[in-house]
mmCIF file of C-alpha atoms and ligand atoms in Angstrom:
data_model
loop_
_atom_site.group_PDB
_atom_site.id
_atom_site.type_symbol
_atom_site.label_atom_id
_atom_site.label_comp_id
_atom_site.label_asym_id
_atom_site.label_seq_id
_atom_site.Cartn_x
_atom_site.Cartn_y
_atom_site.Cartn_z
ATOM 1 C CA UNK A 1 7.332 30.062 -3.364
ATOM 2 C CA UNK A 2 4.376 28.240 -4.878
ATOM 3 C CA UNK A 3 3.750 24.679 -3.812
ATOM 4 C CA UNK A 4 4.408 21.936 -6.390
ATOM 5 C CA UNK A 5 1.189 19.956 -5.871
ATOM 6 C CA UNK A 6 1.900 17.311 -8.547
ATOM 7 C CA UNK A 7 2.745 13.706 -7.712
ATOM 8 C CA UNK A 8 3.787 10.490 -9.421
ATOM 9 C CA UNK A 9 2.477 6.987 -8.765
ATOM 10 C CA UNK A 10 4.151 4.028 -10.399
ATOM 11 C CA UNK A 11 5.670 6.406 -12.944
ATOM 12 C CA UNK A 12 2.403 8.181 -13.872
ATOM 13 C CA UNK A 13 2.168 11.907 -13.125
ATOM 14 C CA UNK A 14 -0.927 13.523 -11.629
ATOM 15 C CA UNK A 15 -1.475 17.263 -11.042
ATOM 16 C CA UNK A 16 -2.709 16.727 -7.470
ATOM 17 C CA UNK A 17 -2.234 13.944 -4.886
ATOM 18 C CA UNK A 18 -5.976 13.520 -4.116
ATOM 19 C CA UNK A 19 -8.001 10.737 -5.765
ATOM 20 C CA UNK A 20 -11.363 9.064 -5.313
ATOM 21 C CA UNK A 21 -11.310 5.584 -3.727
ATOM 22 C CA UNK A 22 -12.544 2.639 -5.745
ATOM 23 C CA UNK A 23 -16.192 1.788 -5.116
ATOM 24 C CA UNK A 24 -17.022 5.050 -3.372
ATOM 25 C CA UNK A 25 -17.724 7.253 -6.369
ATOM 26 C CA UNK A 26 -18.779 4.664 -8.966
ATOM 27 C CA UNK A 27 -17.544 6.187 -12.233
ATOM 28 C CA UNK A 28 -17.720 9.721 -10.914
ATOM 29 C CA UNK A 29 -21.062 10.883 -12.361
ATOM 30 C CA UNK A 30 -22.634 11.807 -9.014
ATOM 31 C CA UNK A 31 -19.537 13.610 -7.780
ATOM 32 C CA UNK A 32 -19.292 15.611 -10.998
ATOM 33 C CA UNK A 33 -22.353 17.582 -9.850
ATOM 34 C CA UNK A 34 -20.266 18.898 -6.965
ATOM 35 C CA UNK A 35 -16.893 19.641 -8.599
ATOM 36 C CA UNK A 36 -15.178 19.227 -11.982
ATOM 37 C CA UNK A 37 -13.558 15.787 -11.965
ATOM 38 C CA UNK A 38 -10.536 17.113 -13.874
ATOM 39 C CA UNK A 39 -9.568 19.194 -10.818
ATOM 40 C CA UNK A 40 -8.559 16.153 -8.732
ATOM 41 C CA UNK A 41 -5.626 13.789 -9.266
ATOM 42 C CA UNK A 42 -7.752 11.060 -10.845
ATOM 43 C CA UNK A 43 -10.985 9.138 -10.529
ATOM 44 C CA UNK A 44 -10.359 5.565 -9.391
ATOM 45 C CA UNK A 45 -13.320 3.606 -10.744
ATOM 46 C CA UNK A 46 -15.281 0.898 -8.912
ATOM 47 C CA UNK A 47 -13.570 -2.489 -9.369
ATOM 48 C CA UNK A 48 -14.828 -3.849 -12.646
ATOM 49 C CA UNK A 49 -15.244 -7.543 -13.303
ATOM 50 C CA UNK A 50 -15.667 -9.535 -16.476
ATOM 51 C CA UNK A 51 -19.431 -10.046 -16.287
ATOM 52 C CA UNK A 52 -22.257 -7.866 -14.897
ATOM 53 C CA UNK A 53 -22.830 -8.680 -11.214
ATOM 54 C CA UNK A 54 -25.682 -8.064 -8.804
ATOM 55 C CA UNK A 55 -23.608 -7.899 -5.612
ATOM 56 C CA UNK A 56 -24.431 -9.525 -2.299
ATOM 57 C CA UNK A 57 -27.749 -9.955 -0.397
ATOM 58 C CA UNK A 58 -29.289 -7.057 1.618
ATOM 59 C CA UNK A 59 -28.858 -5.404 4.066
ATOM 60 C CA UNK A 60 -25.476 -4.318 2.768
ATOM 61 C CA UNK A 61 -24.580 -1.468 5.103
ATOM 62 C CA UNK A 62 -24.228 -0.975 8.840
ATOM 63 C CA UNK A 63 -23.120 2.125 10.736
ATOM 64 C CA UNK A 64 -20.372 1.470 13.256
ATOM 65 C CA UNK A 65 -18.558 3.798 15.658
ATOM 66 C CA UNK A 66 -16.407 6.065 13.445
ATOM 67 C CA UNK A 67 -16.923 3.841 10.463
ATOM 68 C CA UNK A 68 -19.127 1.944 8.116
ATOM 69 C CA UNK A 69 -19.439 -1.737 7.381
ATOM 70 C CA UNK A 70 -20.455 -2.723 3.851
ATOM 71 C CA UNK A 71 -21.066 -5.974 2.063
ATOM 72 C CA UNK A 72 -22.006 -4.537 -1.313
ATOM 73 C CA UNK A 73 -19.768 -6.989 -3.112
ATOM 74 C CA UNK A 74 -18.398 -6.223 -6.536
ATOM 75 C CA UNK A 75 -21.669 -5.123 -8.077
ATOM 76 C CA UNK A 76 -21.300 -3.644 -11.548
ATOM 77 C CA UNK A 77 -22.033 -3.639 -15.254
ATOM 78 C CA UNK A 78 -19.109 -5.796 -16.405
ATOM 79 C CA UNK A 79 -16.125 -4.684 -18.449
ATOM 80 C CA UNK A 80 -17.810 -4.431 -21.868
ATOM 81 C CA UNK A 81 -20.494 -1.941 -20.763
ATOM 82 C CA UNK A 82 -17.886 -0.078 -18.689
ATOM 83 C CA UNK A 83 -15.655 0.411 -21.732
ATOM 84 C CA UNK A 84 -18.553 1.655 -23.845
ATOM 85 C CA UNK A 85 -20.127 3.976 -21.266
ATOM 86 C CA UNK A 86 -17.858 4.973 -18.415
ATOM 87 C CA UNK A 87 -14.434 5.498 -19.959
ATOM 88 C CA UNK A 88 -15.658 7.807 -22.771
ATOM 89 C CA UNK A 89 -17.802 9.754 -20.270
ATOM 90 C CA UNK A 90 -14.889 10.254 -17.865
ATOM 91 C CA UNK A 91 -12.600 11.222 -20.743
ATOM 92 C CA UNK A 92 -15.213 13.774 -21.919
ATOM 93 C CA UNK A 93 -14.972 15.386 -18.478
ATOM 94 C CA UNK A 94 -11.198 15.737 -18.844
ATOM 95 C CA UNK A 95 -10.739 13.427 -15.828
ATOM 96 C CA UNK A 96 -7.670 11.294 -15.415
ATOM 97 C CA UNK A 97 -8.743 7.689 -14.935
ATOM 98 C CA UNK A 98 -7.367 4.847 -12.862
ATOM 99 C CA UNK A 99 -9.296 1.678 -13.668
ATOM 100 C CA UNK A 100 -9.718 -0.814 -10.852
ATOM 101 C CA UNK A 101 -10.108 -4.451 -11.891
ATOM 102 C CA UNK A 102 -11.121 -7.524 -9.899
ATOM 103 C CA UNK A 103 -11.515 -11.206 -10.703
ATOM 104 C CA UNK A 104 -12.234 -14.572 -9.185
ATOM 105 C CA UNK A 105 -9.352 -16.336 -10.935
ATOM 106 C CA UNK A 106 -5.948 -15.190 -12.204
ATOM 107 C CA UNK A 107 -7.259 -15.873 -15.711
ATOM 108 C CA UNK A 108 -10.126 -13.396 -15.229
ATOM 109 C CA UNK A 109 -7.621 -10.644 -14.413
ATOM 110 C CA UNK A 110 -5.755 -11.602 -17.579
ATOM 111 C CA UNK A 111 -8.887 -11.334 -19.719
ATOM 112 C CA UNK A 112 -9.733 -7.946 -18.179
ATOM 113 C CA UNK A 113 -6.198 -6.737 -18.905
ATOM 114 C CA UNK A 114 -6.507 -7.839 -22.519
ATOM 115 C CA UNK A 115 -9.712 -5.810 -22.868
ATOM 116 C CA UNK A 116 -8.113 -2.729 -21.287
ATOM 117 C CA UNK A 117 -4.805 -2.889 -23.142
ATOM 118 C CA UNK A 118 -4.603 -0.080 -25.669
ATOM 119 C CA UNK A 119 -7.739 1.744 -24.430
ATOM 120 C CA UNK A 120 -6.846 5.429 -24.539
ATOM 121 C CA UNK A 121 -7.394 7.824 -21.665
ATOM 122 C CA UNK A 122 -6.377 5.461 -18.837
ATOM 123 C CA UNK A 123 -3.539 6.630 -16.563
ATOM 124 C CA UNK A 124 -3.029 3.434 -14.525
ATOM 125 C CA UNK A 125 -4.597 0.161 -13.424
ATOM 126 C CA UNK A 126 -5.416 -0.546 -9.799
ATOM 127 C CA UNK A 127 -5.516 -4.318 -9.389
ATOM 128 C CA UNK A 128 -7.861 -5.127 -6.534
ATOM 129 C CA UNK A 129 -6.584 -8.453 -5.245
ATOM 130 C CA UNK A 130 -8.604 -8.269 -2.036
ATOM 131 C CA UNK A 131 -11.153 -10.707 -3.483
ATOM 132 C CA UNK A 132 -11.694 -14.428 -2.945
ATOM 133 C CA UNK A 133 -9.802 -16.775 -5.273
ATOM 134 C CA UNK A 134 -12.360 -19.405 -6.288
ATOM 135 C CA UNK A 135 -9.530 -21.736 -7.313
ATOM 136 C CA UNK A 136 -7.969 -21.630 -3.850
ATOM 137 C CA UNK A 137 -10.786 -22.363 -1.380
ATOM 138 C CA UNK A 138 -11.972 -18.766 -1.548
ATOM 139 C CA UNK A 139 -8.769 -17.523 0.117
ATOM 140 C CA UNK A 140 -8.361 -13.827 -0.703
ATOM 141 C CA UNK A 141 -5.594 -13.370 -3.333
ATOM 142 C CA UNK A 142 -3.898 -10.641 -1.295
ATOM 143 C CA UNK A 143 -3.701 -12.906 1.780
ATOM 144 C CA UNK A 144 -1.384 -15.315 -0.001
ATOM 145 C CA UNK A 145 1.900 -14.151 -1.585
ATOM 146 C CA UNK A 146 1.791 -16.888 -4.253
ATOM 147 C CA UNK A 147 -1.746 -16.120 -5.473
ATOM 148 C CA UNK A 148 -1.102 -12.379 -5.240
ATOM 149 C CA UNK A 149 2.044 -12.758 -7.388
ATOM 150 C CA UNK A 150 0.277 -14.933 -9.904
ATOM 151 C CA UNK A 151 -2.344 -12.238 -10.581
ATOM 152 C CA UNK A 152 0.180 -9.413 -10.881
ATOM 153 C CA UNK A 153 2.429 -11.467 -13.187
ATOM 154 C CA UNK A 154 -0.450 -12.286 -15.488
ATOM 155 C CA UNK A 155 -1.638 -8.660 -15.636
ATOM 156 C CA UNK A 156 1.928 -7.451 -16.274
ATOM 157 C CA UNK A 157 2.534 -9.994 -19.019
ATOM 158 C CA UNK A 158 -0.476 -8.657 -20.928
ATOM 159 C CA UNK A 159 -0.183 -4.950 -20.179
ATOM 160 C CA UNK A 160 3.564 -4.914 -20.869
ATOM 161 C CA UNK A 161 4.986 -1.440 -20.341
ATOM 162 C CA UNK A 162 1.789 0.320 -21.461
ATOM 163 C CA UNK A 163 0.283 1.213 -18.077
ATOM 164 C CA UNK A 164 1.457 1.485 -14.472
ATOM 165 C CA UNK A 165 0.014 -1.266 -12.270
ATOM 166 C CA UNK A 166 -0.887 -0.543 -8.649
ATOM 167 C CA UNK A 167 -1.656 -3.635 -6.540
ATOM 168 C CA UNK A 168 -4.353 -2.981 -3.936
ATOM 169 C CA UNK A 169 -3.738 -4.911 -0.746
ATOM 170 C CA UNK A 170 -5.833 -5.887 2.239
ATOM 171 C CA UNK A 171 -4.593 -5.099 5.754
ATOM 172 C CA UNK A 172 -6.091 -8.423 6.919
ATOM 173 C CA UNK A 173 -2.719 -10.216 6.936
ATOM 174 C CA UNK A 174 -0.079 -10.881 9.568
ATOM 175 C CA UNK A 175 2.756 -9.361 7.552
ATOM 176 C CA UNK A 176 1.779 -6.860 4.857
ATOM 177 C CA UNK A 177 5.443 -6.314 3.895
ATOM 178 C CA UNK A 178 5.622 -9.950 2.676
ATOM 179 C CA UNK A 179 2.673 -9.440 0.345
ATOM 180 C CA UNK A 180 3.957 -6.023 -0.784
ATOM 181 C CA UNK A 181 7.350 -7.540 -1.609
ATOM 182 C CA UNK A 182 5.743 -10.426 -3.504
ATOM 183 C CA UNK A 183 3.646 -8.175 -5.758
ATOM 184 C CA UNK A 184 6.462 -5.687 -6.349
ATOM 185 C CA UNK A 185 8.829 -8.452 -7.455
ATOM 186 C CA UNK A 186 6.067 -9.797 -9.736
ATOM 187 C CA UNK A 187 5.817 -6.615 -11.779
ATOM 188 C CA UNK A 188 3.672 -4.094 -9.879
ATOM 189 C CA UNK A 189 4.783 -0.457 -10.207
ATOM 190 C CA UNK A 190 3.225 0.602 -6.928
ATOM 191 C CA UNK A 191 0.725 -0.251 -4.213
ATOM 192 C CA UNK A 192 -2.697 0.906 -3.085
ATOM 193 C CA UNK A 193 -3.004 0.615 0.701
ATOM 194 C CA UNK A 194 -5.477 -0.259 2.251
ATOM 195 C CA UNK A 195 -8.694 -1.994 1.326
ATOM 196 C CA UNK A 196 -11.424 -2.333 3.955
ATOM 197 C CA UNK A 197 -10.872 -4.393 7.111
ATOM 198 C CA UNK A 198 -13.035 -7.501 7.543
ATOM 199 C CA UNK A 199 -15.658 -6.948 10.249
ATOM 200 C CA UNK A 200 -19.078 -8.023 11.430
ATOM 201 C CA UNK A 201 -22.116 -6.616 13.244
ATOM 202 C CA UNK A 202 -24.755 -8.662 15.069
ATOM 203 C CA UNK A 203 -28.199 -7.122 15.460
ATOM 204 C CA UNK A 204 -29.029 -7.534 19.145
ATOM 205 C CA UNK A 205 -32.792 -7.323 18.430
ATOM 206 C CA UNK A 206 -32.902 -10.175 15.919
ATOM 207 C CA UNK A 207 -29.785 -11.688 17.535
ATOM 208 C CA UNK A 208 -28.520 -12.568 14.054
ATOM 209 C CA UNK A 209 -25.804 -11.117 11.795
ATOM 210 C CA UNK A 210 -26.946 -7.708 10.545
ATOM 211 C CA UNK A 211 -25.520 -7.933 7.013
ATOM 212 C CA UNK A 212 -26.967 -10.235 4.381
ATOM 213 C CA UNK A 213 -23.401 -11.181 3.518
ATOM 214 C CA UNK A 214 -22.678 -11.883 7.253
ATOM 215 C CA UNK A 215 -19.252 -10.205 7.195
ATOM 216 C CA UNK A 216 -18.402 -6.882 5.573
ATOM 217 C CA UNK A 217 -15.614 -4.409 4.963
ATOM 218 C CA UNK A 218 -14.994 -1.771 7.623
ATOM 219 C CA UNK A 219 -14.044 1.691 6.319
ATOM 220 C CA UNK A 220 -13.949 5.285 7.557
ATOM 221 C CA UNK A 221 -12.023 6.969 10.397
ATOM 222 C CA UNK A 222 -12.052 3.777 12.490
ATOM 223 C CA UNK A 223 -9.474 2.233 10.149
ATOM 224 C CA UNK A 224 -7.179 5.247 9.654
ATOM 225 C CA UNK A 225 -4.572 4.107 12.206
ATOM 226 C CA UNK A 226 -4.451 0.734 10.417
ATOM 227 C CA UNK A 227 -3.847 2.487 7.091
ATOM 228 C CA UNK A 228 -1.138 4.697 8.597
ATOM 229 C CA UNK A 229 0.556 1.647 10.130
ATOM 230 C CA UNK A 230 0.403 -0.390 6.889
ATOM 231 C CA UNK A 231 1.764 2.499 4.782
ATOM 232 C CA UNK A 232 4.515 3.246 7.315
ATOM 233 C CA UNK A 233 5.620 -0.402 7.533
ATOM 234 C CA UNK A 234 5.714 -0.830 3.754
ATOM 235 C CA UNK A 235 7.549 2.466 3.218
ATOM 236 C CA UNK A 236 10.122 1.465 5.828
ATOM 237 C CA UNK A 237 10.777 -1.910 4.197
ATOM 238 C CA UNK A 238 10.489 -0.759 0.562
ATOM 239 C CA UNK A 239 11.404 2.952 0.566
ATOM 240 C CA UNK A 240 11.313 3.369 -3.221
ATOM 241 C CA UNK A 241 7.850 1.927 -3.779
ATOM 242 C CA UNK A 242 5.122 4.415 -4.612
ATOM 243 C CA UNK A 243 1.994 4.117 -2.528
ATOM 244 C CA UNK A 244 -1.542 5.371 -3.078
ATOM 245 C CA UNK A 245 -2.886 5.546 0.484
ATOM 246 C CA UNK A 246 -6.481 5.357 1.676
ATOM 247 C CA UNK A 247 -8.420 4.595 4.838
ATOM 248 C CA UNK A 248 -10.557 6.973 6.878
ATOM 249 C CA UNK A 249 -9.349 10.262 5.427
ATOM 250 C CA UNK A 250 -11.876 13.023 6.141
ATOM 251 C CA UNK A 251 -9.695 16.170 6.141
ATOM 252 C CA UNK A 252 -6.523 17.638 4.681
ATOM 253 C CA UNK A 253 -4.816 16.886 7.987
ATOM 254 C CA UNK A 254 -5.747 13.186 7.690
ATOM 255 C CA UNK A 255 -4.417 13.133 4.119
ATOM 256 C CA UNK A 256 -1.169 14.687 5.333
ATOM 257 C CA UNK A 257 -0.870 11.898 7.930
ATOM 258 C CA UNK A 258 -0.921 9.222 5.207
ATOM 259 C CA UNK A 259 1.570 11.231 3.124
ATOM 260 C CA UNK A 260 3.947 11.600 6.071
ATOM 261 C CA UNK A 261 3.721 7.809 6.547
ATOM 262 C CA UNK A 262 4.816 7.298 2.934
ATOM 263 C CA UNK A 263 1.876 7.738 0.545
ATOM 264 C CA UNK A 264 2.476 9.750 -2.652
ATOM 265 C CA UNK A 265 -1.268 10.062 -3.226
ATOM 266 C CA UNK A 266 -4.397 9.719 -1.108
ATOM 267 C CA UNK A 267 -7.801 8.307 -2.084
ATOM 268 C CA UNK A 268 -10.997 9.461 -0.418
ATOM 269 C CA UNK A 269 -13.716 6.828 0.048
ATOM 270 C CA UNK A 270 -16.289 6.778 2.832
ATOM 271 C CA UNK A 271 -16.028 10.554 3.466
ATOM 272 C CA UNK A 272 -17.744 11.153 0.094
ATOM 273 C CA UNK A 273 -20.914 9.365 1.227
ATOM 274 C CA UNK A 274 -21.608 11.930 3.961
ATOM 275 C CA UNK A 275 -20.259 14.910 2.021
ATOM 276 C CA UNK A 276 -20.104 14.662 -1.776
ATOM 277 C CA UNK A 277 -17.743 17.668 -1.848
ATOM 278 C CA UNK A 278 -15.295 15.949 0.531
ATOM 279 C CA UNK A 279 -12.710 15.131 -2.156
ATOM 280 C CA UNK A 280 -12.322 18.713 -3.359
ATOM 281 C CA UNK A 281 -12.484 20.145 0.189
ATOM 282 C CA UNK A 282 -9.789 17.729 1.410
ATOM 283 C CA UNK A 283 -7.656 18.642 -1.605
ATOM 284 C CA UNK A 284 -7.939 22.361 -0.760
ATOM 285 C CA UNK A 285 -7.166 21.718 2.904
ATOM 286 C CA UNK A 286 -4.133 19.580 2.046
ATOM 287 C CA UNK A 287 -2.746 22.285 -0.256
ATOM 288 C CA UNK A 288 -3.070 24.842 2.536
ATOM 289 C CA UNK A 289 -1.584 22.640 5.260
ATOM 290 C CA UNK A 290 1.433 21.693 3.108
ATOM 291 C CA UNK A 291 2.094 25.385 2.507
ATOM 292 C CA UNK A 292 1.584 26.254 6.168
ATOM 293 C CA UNK A 293 4.148 23.629 7.142
ATOM 294 C CA UNK A 294 6.661 25.077 4.708
ATOM 295 C CA UNK A 295 6.833 22.227 2.202
ATOM 296 C CA UNK A 296 7.748 23.243 -1.357
ATOM 297 C CA UNK A 297 6.270 20.117 -2.914
ATOM 298 C CA UNK A 298 4.193 17.040 -2.134
ATOM 299 C CA UNK A 299 7.321 14.978 -2.830
ATOM 300 C CA UNK A 300 9.113 16.640 0.093
ATOM 301 C CA UNK A 301 6.360 15.564 2.498
ATOM 302 C CA UNK A 302 6.127 11.926 1.326
ATOM 303 C CA UNK A 303 7.553 9.671 4.036
ATOM 304 C CA UNK A 304 8.624 12.660 6.149
ATOM 305 C CA UNK A 305 7.709 10.775 9.361
ATOM 306 C CA UNK A 306 10.571 8.354 8.650
ATOM 307 C CA UNK A 307 13.251 11.047 8.721
ATOM 308 C CA UNK A 308 15.412 11.575 11.800
HETATM 309 C C1 FMN B 1 -19.181 1.001 -0.259
HETATM 310 C C2 FMN B 1 -17.747 0.671 -0.563
HETATM 311 C C3 FMN B 1 -17.423 0.014 -1.754
HETATM 312 C C4 FMN B 1 -16.085 -0.287 -2.054
HETATM 313 N N1 FMN B 1 -15.794 -0.915 -3.239
HETATM 314 C C5 FMN B 1 -14.489 -1.158 -3.548
HETATM 315 C C6 FMN B 1 -14.136 -1.722 -4.805
HETATM 316 O O1 FMN B 1 -14.975 -1.965 -5.679
HETATM 317 N N2 FMN B 1 -12.823 -1.985 -5.032
HETATM 318 C C7 FMN B 1 -11.836 -1.691 -4.137
HETATM 319 O O2 FMN B 1 -10.652 -1.943 -4.410
HETATM 320 N N3 FMN B 1 -12.138 -1.123 -2.947
HETATM 321 C C8 FMN B 1 -13.430 -0.856 -2.642
HETATM 322 N N4 FMN B 1 -13.734 -0.252 -1.448
HETATM 323 C C9 FMN B 1 -12.640 0.114 -0.524
HETATM 324 C C10 FMN B 1 -12.237 1.583 -0.688
HETATM 325 O O3 FMN B 1 -11.736 1.845 -1.985
HETATM 326 C C11 FMN B 1 -11.149 1.964 0.350
HETATM 327 O O4 FMN B 1 -10.001 1.155 0.145
HETATM 328 C C12 FMN B 1 -11.611 1.775 1.794
HETATM 329 O O5 FMN B 1 -12.990 2.055 1.935
HETATM 330 C C13 FMN B 1 -10.824 2.646 2.779
HETATM 331 O O6 FMN B 1 -10.978 4.020 2.500
HETATM 332 P P1 FMN B 1 -12.101 4.959 3.223
HETATM 333 O O7 FMN B 1 -12.012 4.681 4.691
HETATM 334 O O8 FMN B 1 -11.735 6.354 2.820
HETATM 335 O O9 FMN B 1 -13.426 4.536 2.677
HETATM 336 C C14 FMN B 1 -15.058 0.053 -1.122
HETATM 337 C C15 FMN B 1 -15.396 0.716 0.061
HETATM 338 C C16 FMN B 1 -16.707 1.030 0.353
HETATM 339 C C17 FMN B 1 -17.023 1.751 1.646
#
């Protein structure tokens, strides 16, 4: 019996359950030297904002045990250049595209949605709400159910039924199920879990914060148990919600762990920095391990850890 390796997220079908993670492969150009982008589930692009942005002060990276701390910020060309350059290039590669958007106000997300509505070649939107809301004392949208809902409602009202919307949440909350419920009842079709975990490193030589941005986002294997926990909790509370999982996946076995917790797809982020072929290797390993365990499809494995 051949394995059915396809998966659906928020109603969109993908031929494989392995994706890039936003911000870790830019728009895919570098990775395309290592494998054809059309062979993976989809490329999730770096969160795009309305205007070009320079990102945060240097240094922007610190190595940590089993992880990486970054304070790159949402550096990028802005939506207009992205639509002219990146989308057509990705489409020319035959890649499926999930566009990640980010804003500082609910209105900015609305404007981005207006610009993306009707653009062909996009499979879904990932709405990164793990950013500070300048209209609410810089409180991260995804830390507050009301602000999180407001963004998803405004994106939904503009996108209509054209594209699936995945809301990307931060694990830096007391109760992630509350936020997940809020965005799902506001029109999201699925969730992306998890963004980086807020952390900090102090340089003991200079005795000052190491990163120019003071705090940064922790990623890599150090956060995998947090991702597994968040996915498991959300799946338990909202069993029908589709989840794109990410956080510290470096092998097919790690990807399987997130799938067993409840993810229908898995994004690979930090692993690609050390090994640009990681995404395709992990995809191969996952295919093999699902077969070895006797699954007939990815669908059968999703949420398996919840079964008696
Ligand atoms: C350098 C870097 C940049 C990132 N940029 C974004 C981004 O633009 N938008 C976003 O939603 N997540 C961003 N992330 C978070 C990743 O998409 C992912 O959620 C997180 O790193 C956990 O996965 P990983 O451990 O496999 O890296 C970034 C992560 C890193 C390490």
